[in-house]
mmCIF file of C-alpha atoms and ligand atoms in Angstrom:
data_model
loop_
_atom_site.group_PDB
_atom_site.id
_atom_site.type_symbol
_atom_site.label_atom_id
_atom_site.label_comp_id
_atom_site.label_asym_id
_atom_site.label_seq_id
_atom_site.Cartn_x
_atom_site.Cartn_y
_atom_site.Cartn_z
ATOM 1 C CA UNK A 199 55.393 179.191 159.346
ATOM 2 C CA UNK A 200 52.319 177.408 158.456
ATOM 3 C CA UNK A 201 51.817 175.320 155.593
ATOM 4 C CA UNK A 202 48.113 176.217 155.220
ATOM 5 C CA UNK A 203 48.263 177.412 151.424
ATOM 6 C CA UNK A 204 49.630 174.239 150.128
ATOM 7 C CA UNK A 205 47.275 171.965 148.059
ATOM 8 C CA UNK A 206 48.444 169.073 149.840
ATOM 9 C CA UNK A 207 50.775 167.571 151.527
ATOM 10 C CA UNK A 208 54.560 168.413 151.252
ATOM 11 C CA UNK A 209 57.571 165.395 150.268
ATOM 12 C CA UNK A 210 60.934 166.601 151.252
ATOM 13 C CA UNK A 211 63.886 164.085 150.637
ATOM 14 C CA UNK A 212 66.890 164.436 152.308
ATOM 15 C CA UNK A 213 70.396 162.526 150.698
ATOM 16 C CA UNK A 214 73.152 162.991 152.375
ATOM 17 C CA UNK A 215 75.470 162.169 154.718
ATOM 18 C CA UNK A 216 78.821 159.528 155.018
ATOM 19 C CA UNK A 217 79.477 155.952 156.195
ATOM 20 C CA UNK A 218 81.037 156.764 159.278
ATOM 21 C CA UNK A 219 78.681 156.050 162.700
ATOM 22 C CA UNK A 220 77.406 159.379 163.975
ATOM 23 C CA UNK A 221 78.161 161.250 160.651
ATOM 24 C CA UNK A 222 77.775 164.604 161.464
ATOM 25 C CA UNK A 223 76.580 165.550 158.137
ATOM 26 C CA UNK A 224 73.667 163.130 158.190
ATOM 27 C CA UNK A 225 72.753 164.552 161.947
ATOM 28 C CA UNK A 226 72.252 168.111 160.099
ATOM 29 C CA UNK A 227 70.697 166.597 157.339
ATOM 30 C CA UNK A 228 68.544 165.029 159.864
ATOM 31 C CA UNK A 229 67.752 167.612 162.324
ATOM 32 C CA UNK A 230 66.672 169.979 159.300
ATOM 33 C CA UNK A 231 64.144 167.081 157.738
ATOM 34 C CA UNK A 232 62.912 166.483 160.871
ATOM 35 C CA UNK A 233 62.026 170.566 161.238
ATOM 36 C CA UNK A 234 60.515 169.903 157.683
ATOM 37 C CA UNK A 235 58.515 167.468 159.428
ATOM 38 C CA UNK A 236 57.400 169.432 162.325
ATOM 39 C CA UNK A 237 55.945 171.875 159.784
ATOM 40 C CA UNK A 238 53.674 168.992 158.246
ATOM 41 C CA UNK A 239 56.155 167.846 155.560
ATOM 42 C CA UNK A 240 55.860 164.115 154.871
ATOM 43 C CA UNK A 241 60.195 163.484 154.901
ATOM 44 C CA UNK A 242 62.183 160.312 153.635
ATOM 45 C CA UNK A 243 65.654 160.121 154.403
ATOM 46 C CA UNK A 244 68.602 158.536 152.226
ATOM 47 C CA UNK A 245 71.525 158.538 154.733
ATOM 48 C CA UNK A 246 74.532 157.086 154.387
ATOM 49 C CA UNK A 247 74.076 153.630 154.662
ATOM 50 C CA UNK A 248 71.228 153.892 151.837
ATOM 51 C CA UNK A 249 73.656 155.880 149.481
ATOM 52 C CA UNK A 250 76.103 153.296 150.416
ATOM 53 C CA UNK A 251 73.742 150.087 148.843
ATOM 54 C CA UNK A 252 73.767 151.920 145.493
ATOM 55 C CA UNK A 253 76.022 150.529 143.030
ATOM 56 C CA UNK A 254 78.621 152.761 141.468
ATOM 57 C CA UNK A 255 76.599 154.840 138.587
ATOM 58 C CA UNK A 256 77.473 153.007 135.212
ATOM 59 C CA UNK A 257 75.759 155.307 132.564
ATOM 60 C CA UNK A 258 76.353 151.337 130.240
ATOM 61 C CA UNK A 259 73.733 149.133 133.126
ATOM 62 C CA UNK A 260 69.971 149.886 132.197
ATOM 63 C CA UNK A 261 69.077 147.524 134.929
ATOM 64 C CA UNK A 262 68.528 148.871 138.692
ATOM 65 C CA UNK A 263 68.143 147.485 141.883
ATOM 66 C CA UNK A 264 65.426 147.492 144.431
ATOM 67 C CA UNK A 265 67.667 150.418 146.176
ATOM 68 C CA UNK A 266 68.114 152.434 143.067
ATOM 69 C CA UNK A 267 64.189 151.988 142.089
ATOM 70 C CA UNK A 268 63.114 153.619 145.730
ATOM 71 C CA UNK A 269 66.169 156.172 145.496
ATOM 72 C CA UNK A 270 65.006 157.650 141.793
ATOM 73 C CA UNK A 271 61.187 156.797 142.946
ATOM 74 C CA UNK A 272 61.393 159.317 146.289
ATOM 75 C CA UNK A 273 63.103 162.107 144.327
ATOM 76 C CA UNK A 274 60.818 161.443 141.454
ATOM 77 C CA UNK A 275 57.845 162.300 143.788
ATOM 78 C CA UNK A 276 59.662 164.935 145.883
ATOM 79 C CA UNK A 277 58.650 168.403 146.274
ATOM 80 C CA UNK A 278 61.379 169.299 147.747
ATOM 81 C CA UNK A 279 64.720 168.085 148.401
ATOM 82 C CA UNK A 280 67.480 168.562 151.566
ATOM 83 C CA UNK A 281 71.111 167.539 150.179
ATOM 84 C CA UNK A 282 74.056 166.892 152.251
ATOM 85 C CA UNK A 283 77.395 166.522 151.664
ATOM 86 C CA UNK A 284 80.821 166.462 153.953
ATOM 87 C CA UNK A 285 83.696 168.261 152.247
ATOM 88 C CA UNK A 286 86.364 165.582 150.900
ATOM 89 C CA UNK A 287 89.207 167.231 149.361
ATOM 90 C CA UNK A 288 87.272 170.257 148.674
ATOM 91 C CA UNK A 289 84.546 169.020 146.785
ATOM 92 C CA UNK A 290 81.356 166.778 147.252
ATOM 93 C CA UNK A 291 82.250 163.298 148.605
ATOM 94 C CA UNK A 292 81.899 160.905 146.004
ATOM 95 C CA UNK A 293 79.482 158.642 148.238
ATOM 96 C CA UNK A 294 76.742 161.774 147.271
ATOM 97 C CA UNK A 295 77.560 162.456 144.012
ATOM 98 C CA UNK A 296 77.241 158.287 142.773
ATOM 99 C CA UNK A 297 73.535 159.220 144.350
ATOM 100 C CA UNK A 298 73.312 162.495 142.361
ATOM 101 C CA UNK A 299 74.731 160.499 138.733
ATOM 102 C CA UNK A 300 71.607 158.144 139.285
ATOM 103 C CA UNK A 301 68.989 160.613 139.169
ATOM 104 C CA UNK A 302 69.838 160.366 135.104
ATOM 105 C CA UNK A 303 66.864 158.424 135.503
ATOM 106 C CA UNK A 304 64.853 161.413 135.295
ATOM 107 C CA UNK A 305 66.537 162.936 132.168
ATOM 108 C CA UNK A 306 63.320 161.703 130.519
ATOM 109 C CA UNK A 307 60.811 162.716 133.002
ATOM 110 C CA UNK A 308 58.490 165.527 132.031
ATOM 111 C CA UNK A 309 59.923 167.574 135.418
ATOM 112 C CA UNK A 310 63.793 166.554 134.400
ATOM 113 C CA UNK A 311 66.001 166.120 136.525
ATOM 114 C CA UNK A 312 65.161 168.533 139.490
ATOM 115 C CA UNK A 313 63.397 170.838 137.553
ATOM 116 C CA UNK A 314 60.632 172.759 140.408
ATOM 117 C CA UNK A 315 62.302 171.449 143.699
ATOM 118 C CA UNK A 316 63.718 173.825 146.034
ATOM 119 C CA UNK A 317 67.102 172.188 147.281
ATOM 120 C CA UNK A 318 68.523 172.945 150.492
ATOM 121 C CA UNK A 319 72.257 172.000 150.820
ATOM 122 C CA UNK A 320 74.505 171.447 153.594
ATOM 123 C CA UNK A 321 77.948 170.898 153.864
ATOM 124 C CA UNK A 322 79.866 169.507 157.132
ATOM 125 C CA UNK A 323 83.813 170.105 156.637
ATOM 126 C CA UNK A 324 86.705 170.853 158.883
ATOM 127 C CA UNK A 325 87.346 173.948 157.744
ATOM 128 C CA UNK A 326 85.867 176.812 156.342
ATOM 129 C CA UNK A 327 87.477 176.512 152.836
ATOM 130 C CA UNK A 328 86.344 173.264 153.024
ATOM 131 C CA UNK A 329 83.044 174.084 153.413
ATOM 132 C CA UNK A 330 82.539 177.204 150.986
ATOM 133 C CA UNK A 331 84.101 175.264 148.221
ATOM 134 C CA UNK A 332 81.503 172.343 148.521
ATOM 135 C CA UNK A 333 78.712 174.428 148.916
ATOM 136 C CA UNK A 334 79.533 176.256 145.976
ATOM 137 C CA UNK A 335 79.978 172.868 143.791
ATOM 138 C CA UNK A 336 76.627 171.908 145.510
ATOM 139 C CA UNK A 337 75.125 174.350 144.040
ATOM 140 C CA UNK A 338 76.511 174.098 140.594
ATOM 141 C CA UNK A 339 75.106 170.710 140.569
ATOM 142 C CA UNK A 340 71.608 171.536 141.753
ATOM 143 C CA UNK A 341 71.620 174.104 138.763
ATOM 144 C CA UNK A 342 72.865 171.982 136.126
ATOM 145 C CA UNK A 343 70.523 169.610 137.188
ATOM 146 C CA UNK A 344 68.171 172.460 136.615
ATOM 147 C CA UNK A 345 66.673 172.564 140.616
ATOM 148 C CA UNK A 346 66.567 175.733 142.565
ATOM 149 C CA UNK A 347 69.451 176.233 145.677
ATOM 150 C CA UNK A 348 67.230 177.848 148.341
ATOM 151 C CA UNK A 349 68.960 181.391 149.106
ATOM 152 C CA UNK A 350 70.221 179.954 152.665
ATOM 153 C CA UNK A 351 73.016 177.276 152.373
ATOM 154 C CA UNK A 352 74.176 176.118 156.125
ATOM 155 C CA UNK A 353 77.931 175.478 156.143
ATOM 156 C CA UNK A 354 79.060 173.573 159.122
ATOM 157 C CA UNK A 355 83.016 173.445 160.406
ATOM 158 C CA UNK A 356 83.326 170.322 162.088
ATOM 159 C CA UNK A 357 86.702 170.676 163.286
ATOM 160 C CA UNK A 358 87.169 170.409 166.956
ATOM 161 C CA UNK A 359 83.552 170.730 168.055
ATOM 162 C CA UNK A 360 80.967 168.277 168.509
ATOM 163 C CA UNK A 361 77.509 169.572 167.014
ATOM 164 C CA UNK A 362 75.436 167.072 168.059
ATOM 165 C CA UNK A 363 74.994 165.198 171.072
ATOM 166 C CA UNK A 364 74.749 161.066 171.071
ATOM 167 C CA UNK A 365 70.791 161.435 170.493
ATOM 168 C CA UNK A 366 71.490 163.408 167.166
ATOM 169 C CA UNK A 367 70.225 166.803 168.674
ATOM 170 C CA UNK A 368 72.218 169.796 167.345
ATOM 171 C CA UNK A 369 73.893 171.172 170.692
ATOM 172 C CA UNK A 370 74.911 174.397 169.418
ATOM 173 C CA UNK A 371 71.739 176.943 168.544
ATOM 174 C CA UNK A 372 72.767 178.775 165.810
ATOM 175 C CA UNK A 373 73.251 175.791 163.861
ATOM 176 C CA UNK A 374 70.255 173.910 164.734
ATOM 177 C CA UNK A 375 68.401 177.496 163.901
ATOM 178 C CA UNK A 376 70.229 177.719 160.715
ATOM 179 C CA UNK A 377 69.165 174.131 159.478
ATOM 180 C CA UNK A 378 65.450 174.907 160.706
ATOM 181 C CA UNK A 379 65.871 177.994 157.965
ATOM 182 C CA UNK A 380 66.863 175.947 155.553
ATOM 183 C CA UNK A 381 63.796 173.381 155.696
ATOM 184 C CA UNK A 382 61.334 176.595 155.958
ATOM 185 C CA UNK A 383 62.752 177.971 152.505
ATOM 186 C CA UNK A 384 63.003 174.709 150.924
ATOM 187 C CA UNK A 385 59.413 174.136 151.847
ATOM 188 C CA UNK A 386 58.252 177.620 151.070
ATOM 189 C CA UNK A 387 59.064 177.106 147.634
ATOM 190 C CA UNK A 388 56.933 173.932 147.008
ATOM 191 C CA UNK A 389 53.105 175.262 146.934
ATOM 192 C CA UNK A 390 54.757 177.863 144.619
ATOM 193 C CA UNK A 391 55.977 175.100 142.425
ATOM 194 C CA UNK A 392 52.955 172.945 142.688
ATOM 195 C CA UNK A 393 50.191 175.411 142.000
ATOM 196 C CA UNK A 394 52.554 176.143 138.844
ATOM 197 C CA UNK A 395 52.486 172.902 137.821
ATOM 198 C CA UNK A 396 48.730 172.252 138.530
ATOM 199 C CA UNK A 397 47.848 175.595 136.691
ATOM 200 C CA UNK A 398 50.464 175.287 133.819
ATOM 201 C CA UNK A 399 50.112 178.809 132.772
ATOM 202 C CA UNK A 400 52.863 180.358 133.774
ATOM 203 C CA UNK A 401 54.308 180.397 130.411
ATOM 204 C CA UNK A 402 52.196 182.254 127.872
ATOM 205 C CA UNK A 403 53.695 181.012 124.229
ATOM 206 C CA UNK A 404 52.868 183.858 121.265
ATOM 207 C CA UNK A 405 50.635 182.537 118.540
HETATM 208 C C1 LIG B 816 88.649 161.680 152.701
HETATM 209 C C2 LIG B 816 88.394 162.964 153.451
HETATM 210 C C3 LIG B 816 88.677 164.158 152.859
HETATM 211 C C4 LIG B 816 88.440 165.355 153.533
HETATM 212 N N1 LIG B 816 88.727 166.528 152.908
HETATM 213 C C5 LIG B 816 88.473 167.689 153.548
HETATM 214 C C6 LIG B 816 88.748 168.929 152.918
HETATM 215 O O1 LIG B 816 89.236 168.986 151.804
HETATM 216 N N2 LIG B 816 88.483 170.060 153.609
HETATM 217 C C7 LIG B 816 87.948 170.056 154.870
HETATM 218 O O2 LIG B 816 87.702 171.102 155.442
HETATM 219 N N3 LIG B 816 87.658 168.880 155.483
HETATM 220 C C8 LIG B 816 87.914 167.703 154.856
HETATM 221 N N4 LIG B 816 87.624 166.511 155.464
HETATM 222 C C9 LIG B 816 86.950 166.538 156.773
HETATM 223 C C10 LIG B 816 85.443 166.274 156.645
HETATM 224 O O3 LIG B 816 84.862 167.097 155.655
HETATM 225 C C11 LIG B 816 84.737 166.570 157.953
HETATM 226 O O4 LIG B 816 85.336 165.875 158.998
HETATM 227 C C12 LIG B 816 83.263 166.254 157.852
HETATM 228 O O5 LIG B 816 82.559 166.951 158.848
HETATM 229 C C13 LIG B 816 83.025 164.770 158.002
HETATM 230 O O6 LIG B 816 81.640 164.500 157.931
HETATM 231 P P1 LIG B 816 80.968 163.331 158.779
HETATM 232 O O7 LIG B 816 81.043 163.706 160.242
HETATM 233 O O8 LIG B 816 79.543 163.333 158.276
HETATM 234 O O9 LIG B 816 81.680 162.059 158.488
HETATM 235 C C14 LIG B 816 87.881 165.328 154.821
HETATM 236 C C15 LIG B 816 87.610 164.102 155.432
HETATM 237 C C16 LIG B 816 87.865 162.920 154.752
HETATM 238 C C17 LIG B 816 87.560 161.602 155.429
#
């Protein structure tokens, strides 16, 4: 894949991941940004020490902090966007989703929300109900927040394997080739959505 037909230079965000050292979820979320980046993506990562230094959303507090300005800033800018969550009692873990509340900060923004971003999700769980249910509500969210789930989605079942080895590397291939997927489609999508943007005429209104 070659990124010669975009107009310039890709931004893929990644969010994702959990507070525990060596979160396997933030290693995939890692190993597939850095693939974006291999490709000439410019990448920013929100693991889960950043998600952790957000304050609990509080739709009443107009104010933000220095964290929440760079968090809403990145996906503001982003052309794409890698989200990560681990399975917690069959949904998203609510570390990710007080992230996901904050981007209400771009109800207002002429692309809302996620409106024109491919986003690639990934969900780490022990268990493959685990997994399929999160990725599912994943999803949901990425529509209602009006962004486009790339087709892939990489489940990964944690339980009883090691993925990744102390450096972060992936140690079992399919995986790691199934998270380099998912960076190619969600950066395939961007010149699409950024020569719509530049050309905005893909909408023809009647008289
Ligand atoms: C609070 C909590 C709830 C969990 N709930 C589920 C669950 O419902 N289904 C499942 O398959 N795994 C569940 N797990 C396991 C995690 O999803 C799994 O270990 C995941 O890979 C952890 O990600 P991490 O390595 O990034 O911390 C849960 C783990 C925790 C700590």
């Amino acid at each position: 894949m070659t990124l010669h037909t975009l107009p310039r230079q890709p931004f893929i965000v990644g969010i994702g991941g959990t507070m525990r050292p060596g979160s396997s979820t933030e290693r995939a979320l890692s190993a597939a940004l850095a693939h974006a980046g291999r490709l000439g993506a410019r990448t920013q990562l929100f693991g889960g020490q950043e998600l952790a230094a957000l304050p609990a959303f509080n739709p009443e507090v107009t104010t933000r902090t220095a964290n929440e300005l760079a968090f809403v800033e990145a996906v503001r800018q982003a052309d794409g966007i890698l989200l990560a969550s681990p399975g917690y009692h069959g949904g998203v873990s609510g570390l990710v989703k007080n992230a996901i509340d904050l981007l209400e900060d771009l109800r207002a923004d002429e692309r809302v929300y996620l409106d024109g971003r491919a986003v690639g999700c990934i969900v780490t769980a022990a268990g493959w109900q685990g997994c399929n249910t999160t990725l599912g509500a994943l999803r949901d969210i990425v529509h209602a927040l009006r962004g486009w789930p790339t087709p892939l989605g990489v489940t990964l079942n944690t339980a009883g394997v090691s993925l990744f080895d102390a450096n972060g590397n992936c140690t079992e291939p399919a995986a790691q080739r199934s998270l380099e997927m998912l960076a190619e489609q969600t950066l395939t999508f961007a010149p699409k959505m950024a020569a719509r943007r530049e050309s905005n005429a893909f909408i023809q209104h009647p008289a």
